[in-house]
Amino acid sequence: DIQMTQSPSSLSASVGDRVTITCRASQSISSYLNWYQQKPGKAPKLLIYAASSLQSGVPSRFSGSGSGTDFTLTISSLQPEDFATYYCQQSYTTLGTFGQGTKVEIK
Amino acid sequence: EVQLVQSGAEVKKPGESLKISCQGYGYSFTRYWIGWVRQMPGKGLEWMGIIYPADSATRYSPSFQGQVTISADKSISTAYLQWSSLKASDTAMYYCATQGYCTSTGCPALDSWGQGTLVTVSS
């Protein structure tokens, strides 16, 4: 099984901050890496697919990069509505595993 | 616009059976796979399995193989997740989501999600 490890598990940041979340795969997954945002009590929402492609309707302050085993989600200027938990997911294999999540909290 | 609408919250006792549903709107239901994802209270996301409604081809994660059954009725654009004997540890939120077709090199993301069905199992 491919293991996905996110870091940090949580972070505190202020509105306007640049935030970076990393995701590491236990083996190469090419660019088959997706990022989701989940707010409390809501379903996950796709933000980034194929490592760096922005899902339609997602603000451009979100960006993704990486390939192989190391990936990054960046929020260029954190907004109040961005406080949420973020998950990476590999889709290199069918039923691709999720990372454990990164909770972004208000400082 | 693709929309998935899930059935309502359920409260069940251990040992009871349950079938929850996920109905697709706004697209051809046989075009995409439908996956099921579990989220236990305060925890992360776990893939359970996936079904292709066009031919009911199904894949299960090893952790859920034999524990649940995934099915679909394409005539009413609905996918199902069912248990024959619930346990307290099945208490969780369950989401369905669409996924495009996998190729030999990988799969697309889960791009449309249902609102979730909360299942509570308690004596």
Short mmCIF file of C-alpha atoms in Angstrom, two decimals:
data_model
loop_
_atom_site.label_atom_id
_atom_site.label_comp_id
_atom_site.label_asym_id
_atom_site.label_seq_id
_atom_site.Cartn_x
_atom_site.Cartn_y
_atom_site.Cartn_z
CA ASP A 1 0.00 0.00 0.00
CA ILE A 2 1.11 3.55 -0.69
CA GLN A 3 1.25 5.62 2.49
CA MET A 4 0.60 9.36 2.38
CA THR A 5 2.10 11.54 5.10
CA GLN A 6 1.07 15.16 5.52
CA SER A 7 2.89 17.79 7.52
CA PRO A 8 2.20 19.57 9.67
CA SER A 9 -0.82 17.91 11.29
CA SER A 10 -2.05 21.33 12.29
CA LEU A 11 -0.97 24.92 12.02
CA SER A 12 -2.06 28.31 13.25
CA ALA A 13 -1.95 31.24 10.87
CA SER A 14 -3.31 34.74 10.45
CA VAL A 15 -5.42 36.19 7.68
CA GLY A 16 -3.09 37.25 4.89
CA ASP A 17 -0.38 34.71 5.72
CA ARG A 18 1.19 32.44 3.12
CA VAL A 19 0.53 28.84 4.13
CA THR A 20 2.29 25.72 2.86
CA ILE A 21 1.23 22.12 3.50
CA THR A 22 3.32 19.20 2.36
CA CYS A 23 2.39 15.65 1.44
CA ARG A 24 4.86 12.82 0.95
CA ALA A 25 4.13 9.49 -0.71
CA SER A 26 5.88 6.28 0.31
CA GLN A 27 6.67 5.59 -3.35
CA SER A 28 6.50 7.52 -6.60
CA ILE A 29 2.96 8.42 -7.67
CA SER A 30 3.91 10.55 -10.68
CA SER A 31 1.48 13.51 -10.58
CA TYR A 32 -1.51 11.55 -9.32
CA LEU A 33 -1.99 13.72 -6.26
CA ASN A 34 -5.16 15.57 -5.30
CA TRP A 35 -5.97 18.08 -2.56
CA TYR A 36 -9.31 18.48 -0.79
CA GLN A 37 -10.64 21.04 1.67
CA GLN A 38 -13.11 20.07 4.37
CA LYS A 39 -14.91 22.52 6.62
CA PRO A 40 -16.60 21.35 9.84
CA GLY A 41 -19.84 19.51 9.18
CA LYS A 42 -19.36 19.66 5.41
CA ALA A 43 -18.33 17.24 2.69
CA PRO A 44 -14.80 17.46 1.29
CA LYS A 45 -14.33 19.69 -1.73
CA LEU A 46 -11.79 19.11 -4.51
CA LEU A 47 -9.28 21.97 -4.77
CA ILE A 48 -6.37 20.68 -6.83
CA TYR A 49 -6.10 17.61 -9.06
CA ALA A 50 -3.16 16.04 -10.84
CA ALA A 51 -0.79 17.80 -8.44
CA SER A 52 -1.14 21.29 -9.88
CA SER A 53 -4.43 21.73 -11.76
CA LEU A 54 -6.92 24.06 -10.12
CA GLN A 55 -10.47 22.72 -9.97
CA SER A 56 -13.03 24.96 -11.63
CA GLY A 57 -14.34 27.65 -9.29
CA VAL A 58 -11.48 27.39 -6.79
CA PRO A 59 -9.76 30.73 -6.01
CA SER A 60 -6.36 31.28 -7.59
CA ARG A 61 -4.72 31.83 -4.18
CA PHE A 62 -4.65 28.01 -3.98
CA SER A 63 -1.86 26.27 -5.88
CA GLY A 64 -0.26 22.86 -5.93
CA SER A 65 3.13 21.60 -6.99
CA GLY A 66 5.32 18.53 -6.98
CA SER A 67 5.72 15.16 -8.61
CA GLY A 68 7.09 11.76 -7.69
CA THR A 69 6.92 11.58 -3.91
CA ASP A 70 6.86 15.17 -2.65
CA PHE A 71 3.98 17.58 -3.07
CA THR A 72 2.93 20.97 -1.75
CA LEU A 73 -0.34 22.86 -1.35
CA THR A 74 0.14 26.62 -1.01
CA ILE A 75 -2.39 29.26 -0.02
CA SER A 76 -0.82 32.54 -1.06
CA SER A 77 -2.86 34.82 1.20
CA LEU A 78 -5.00 33.07 3.79
CA GLN A 79 -8.61 34.23 3.90
CA PRO A 80 -11.14 33.74 6.73
CA GLU A 81 -13.03 31.13 4.69
CA ASP A 82 -9.86 29.05 4.27
CA PHE A 83 -9.77 27.86 7.86
CA ALA A 84 -10.47 24.17 7.39
CA THR A 85 -8.83 20.75 7.24
CA TYR A 86 -6.91 19.85 4.09
CA TYR A 87 -6.32 16.32 2.81
CA CYS A 88 -4.04 15.01 0.11
CA GLN A 89 -4.96 11.83 -1.76
CA GLN A 90 -2.96 9.71 -4.16
CA SER A 91 -4.87 8.37 -7.17
CA TYR A 92 -1.98 6.44 -8.69
CA THR A 93 -3.77 3.30 -7.54
CA THR A 94 -7.46 2.50 -7.52
CA LEU A 95 -8.94 3.49 -4.16
CA GLY A 96 -5.95 5.73 -3.56
CA THR A 97 -5.08 6.52 0.05
CA PHE A 98 -5.63 9.83 1.81
CA GLY A 99 -3.20 11.65 4.01
CA GLN A 100 -4.15 12.12 7.66
CA GLY A 101 -5.15 15.76 7.18
CA THR A 102 -3.81 19.19 8.13
CA LYS A 103 -6.00 21.45 10.22
CA VAL A 104 -5.52 25.16 9.53
CA GLU A 105 -6.61 27.23 12.51
CA ILE A 106 -6.84 30.93 13.25
CA LYS A 107 -3.90 32.42 15.15
CA GLU B 1 -24.12 20.42 -12.74
CA VAL B 2 -23.34 17.07 -11.12
CA GLN B 3 -25.18 16.63 -7.82
CA LEU B 4 -25.17 13.66 -5.46
CA VAL B 5 -27.95 13.51 -2.88
CA GLN B 6 -27.58 11.04 -0.03
CA SER B 7 -30.23 9.53 2.21
CA GLY B 8 -30.81 10.88 5.70
CA ALA B 9 -29.19 10.15 9.03
CA GLU B 10 -29.76 6.74 10.60
CA VAL B 11 -29.73 5.49 14.18
CA LYS B 12 -29.44 1.73 14.49
CA LYS B 13 -28.70 -0.94 17.09
CA PRO B 14 -25.76 -3.35 16.87
CA GLY B 15 -26.63 -6.36 14.74
CA GLU B 16 -29.20 -4.54 12.63
CA SER B 17 -28.94 -4.20 8.86
CA LEU B 18 -28.82 -0.95 6.93
CA LYS B 19 -28.76 0.30 3.35
CA ILE B 20 -27.97 3.95 2.59
CA SER B 21 -28.26 5.58 -0.80
CA CYS B 22 -26.67 8.15 -3.09
CA GLN B 23 -28.69 9.48 -6.03
CA GLY B 24 -27.06 11.27 -8.93
CA TYR B 25 -28.53 14.28 -10.74
CA GLY B 26 -27.45 16.44 -13.62
CA TYR B 27 -25.35 13.91 -15.51
CA SER B 28 -25.47 10.49 -17.09
CA PHE B 29 -25.23 8.20 -14.06
CA THR B 30 -23.39 5.51 -15.98
CA ARG B 31 -20.64 7.91 -17.03
CA TYR B 32 -18.70 7.97 -13.74
CA TRP B 33 -17.69 5.61 -11.00
CA ILE B 34 -19.27 6.23 -7.57
CA GLY B 35 -17.05 5.78 -4.54
CA TRP B 36 -17.85 5.54 -0.83
CA VAL B 37 -15.67 7.19 1.81
CA ARG B 38 -15.91 6.77 5.58
CA GLN B 39 -15.11 9.42 8.16
CA MET B 40 -15.22 8.28 11.76
CA PRO B 41 -15.88 10.94 14.42
CA GLY B 42 -12.97 13.38 14.56
CA LYS B 43 -10.92 11.32 12.11
CA GLY B 44 -9.74 11.42 8.51
CA LEU B 45 -11.06 10.08 5.21
CA GLU B 46 -10.97 6.38 4.31
CA TRP B 47 -11.80 4.82 0.96
CA MET B 48 -14.30 1.97 1.30
CA GLY B 49 -14.96 0.95 -2.27
CA ILE B 50 -16.18 2.01 -5.66
CA ILE B 51 -18.74 0.91 -8.25
CA TYR B 52 -19.21 1.53 -11.97
CA PRO B 53 -23.00 1.80 -12.37
CA ALA B 54 -22.92 0.91 -16.08
CA ASP B 55 -22.00 -2.71 -15.35
CA SER B 56 -21.88 -2.82 -11.50
CA ALA B 57 -18.15 -3.60 -11.49
CA THR B 58 -17.03 -3.12 -7.90
CA ARG B 59 -13.76 -2.72 -6.05
CA TYR B 60 -13.33 -2.80 -2.26
CA SER B 61 -10.53 -1.61 0.01
CA PRO B 62 -9.11 -4.61 1.89
CA SER B 63 -10.28 -3.15 5.22
CA PHE B 64 -13.89 -3.15 4.05
CA GLN B 65 -14.01 -6.27 1.87
CA GLY B 66 -16.65 -8.59 3.34
CA GLN B 67 -17.83 -5.92 5.80
CA VAL B 68 -20.07 -3.93 3.44
CA THR B 69 -21.75 -4.35 0.06
CA ILE B 70 -21.77 -1.68 -2.62
CA SER B 71 -24.40 -1.83 -5.34
CA ALA B 72 -26.16 0.39 -7.85
CA ASP B 73 -29.45 0.64 -9.74
CA LYS B 74 -28.75 2.59 -12.90
CA SER B 75 -32.46 2.77 -13.75
CA ILE B 76 -32.93 5.19 -10.85
CA SER B 77 -29.41 6.69 -10.84
CA THR B 78 -28.74 5.45 -7.33
CA ALA B 79 -25.80 3.79 -5.61
CA TYR B 80 -26.04 1.98 -2.29
CA LEU B 81 -23.88 1.04 0.66
CA GLN B 82 -25.20 -1.69 2.92
CA TRP B 83 -24.38 -3.60 6.05
CA SER B 84 -25.88 -6.92 7.10
CA SER B 85 -24.94 -6.63 10.77
CA LEU B 86 -23.88 -3.25 12.12
CA LYS B 87 -21.32 -2.76 14.87
CA ALA B 88 -20.78 0.22 17.14
CA SER B 89 -17.52 0.83 15.27
CA ASP B 90 -19.54 1.53 12.09
CA THR B 91 -20.64 4.83 13.64
CA ALA B 92 -19.39 7.41 11.15
CA MET B 93 -20.23 9.85 8.40
CA TYR B 94 -20.37 8.20 4.99
CA TYR B 95 -19.83 10.13 1.76
CA CYS B 96 -20.36 9.16 -1.84
CA ALA B 97 -18.38 10.85 -4.60
CA THR B 98 -17.91 10.61 -8.36
CA GLN B 99 -14.70 9.55 -10.03
CA GLY B 100 -13.89 9.37 -13.72
CA TYR B 101 -12.51 6.26 -15.35
CA CYS B 102 -9.04 5.08 -14.35
CA THR B 103 -6.39 4.53 -17.02
CA SER B 104 -3.44 2.14 -16.92
CA THR B 105 -1.35 4.87 -15.26
CA GLY B 106 -3.74 6.26 -12.66
CA CYS B 107 -7.15 7.57 -11.69
CA PRO B 108 -8.85 10.96 -11.62
CA ALA B 109 -9.79 12.78 -8.41
CA LEU B 110 -13.09 12.55 -6.57
CA ASP B 111 -14.68 15.64 -8.02
CA SER B 112 -18.30 15.77 -6.82
CA TRP B 113 -19.39 14.74 -3.34
CA GLY B 114 -22.68 13.99 -1.66
CA GLN B 115 -23.62 15.81 1.54
CA GLY B 116 -22.91 12.76 3.69
CA THR B 117 -25.04 10.32 5.68
CA LEU B 118 -24.43 10.06 9.43
CA VAL B 119 -24.83 6.52 10.74
CA THR B 120 -24.99 6.05 14.49
CA VAL B 121 -24.91 2.53 15.92
CA SER B 122 -25.69 2.32 19.61
CA SER B 123 -27.49 -0.03 21.95
#
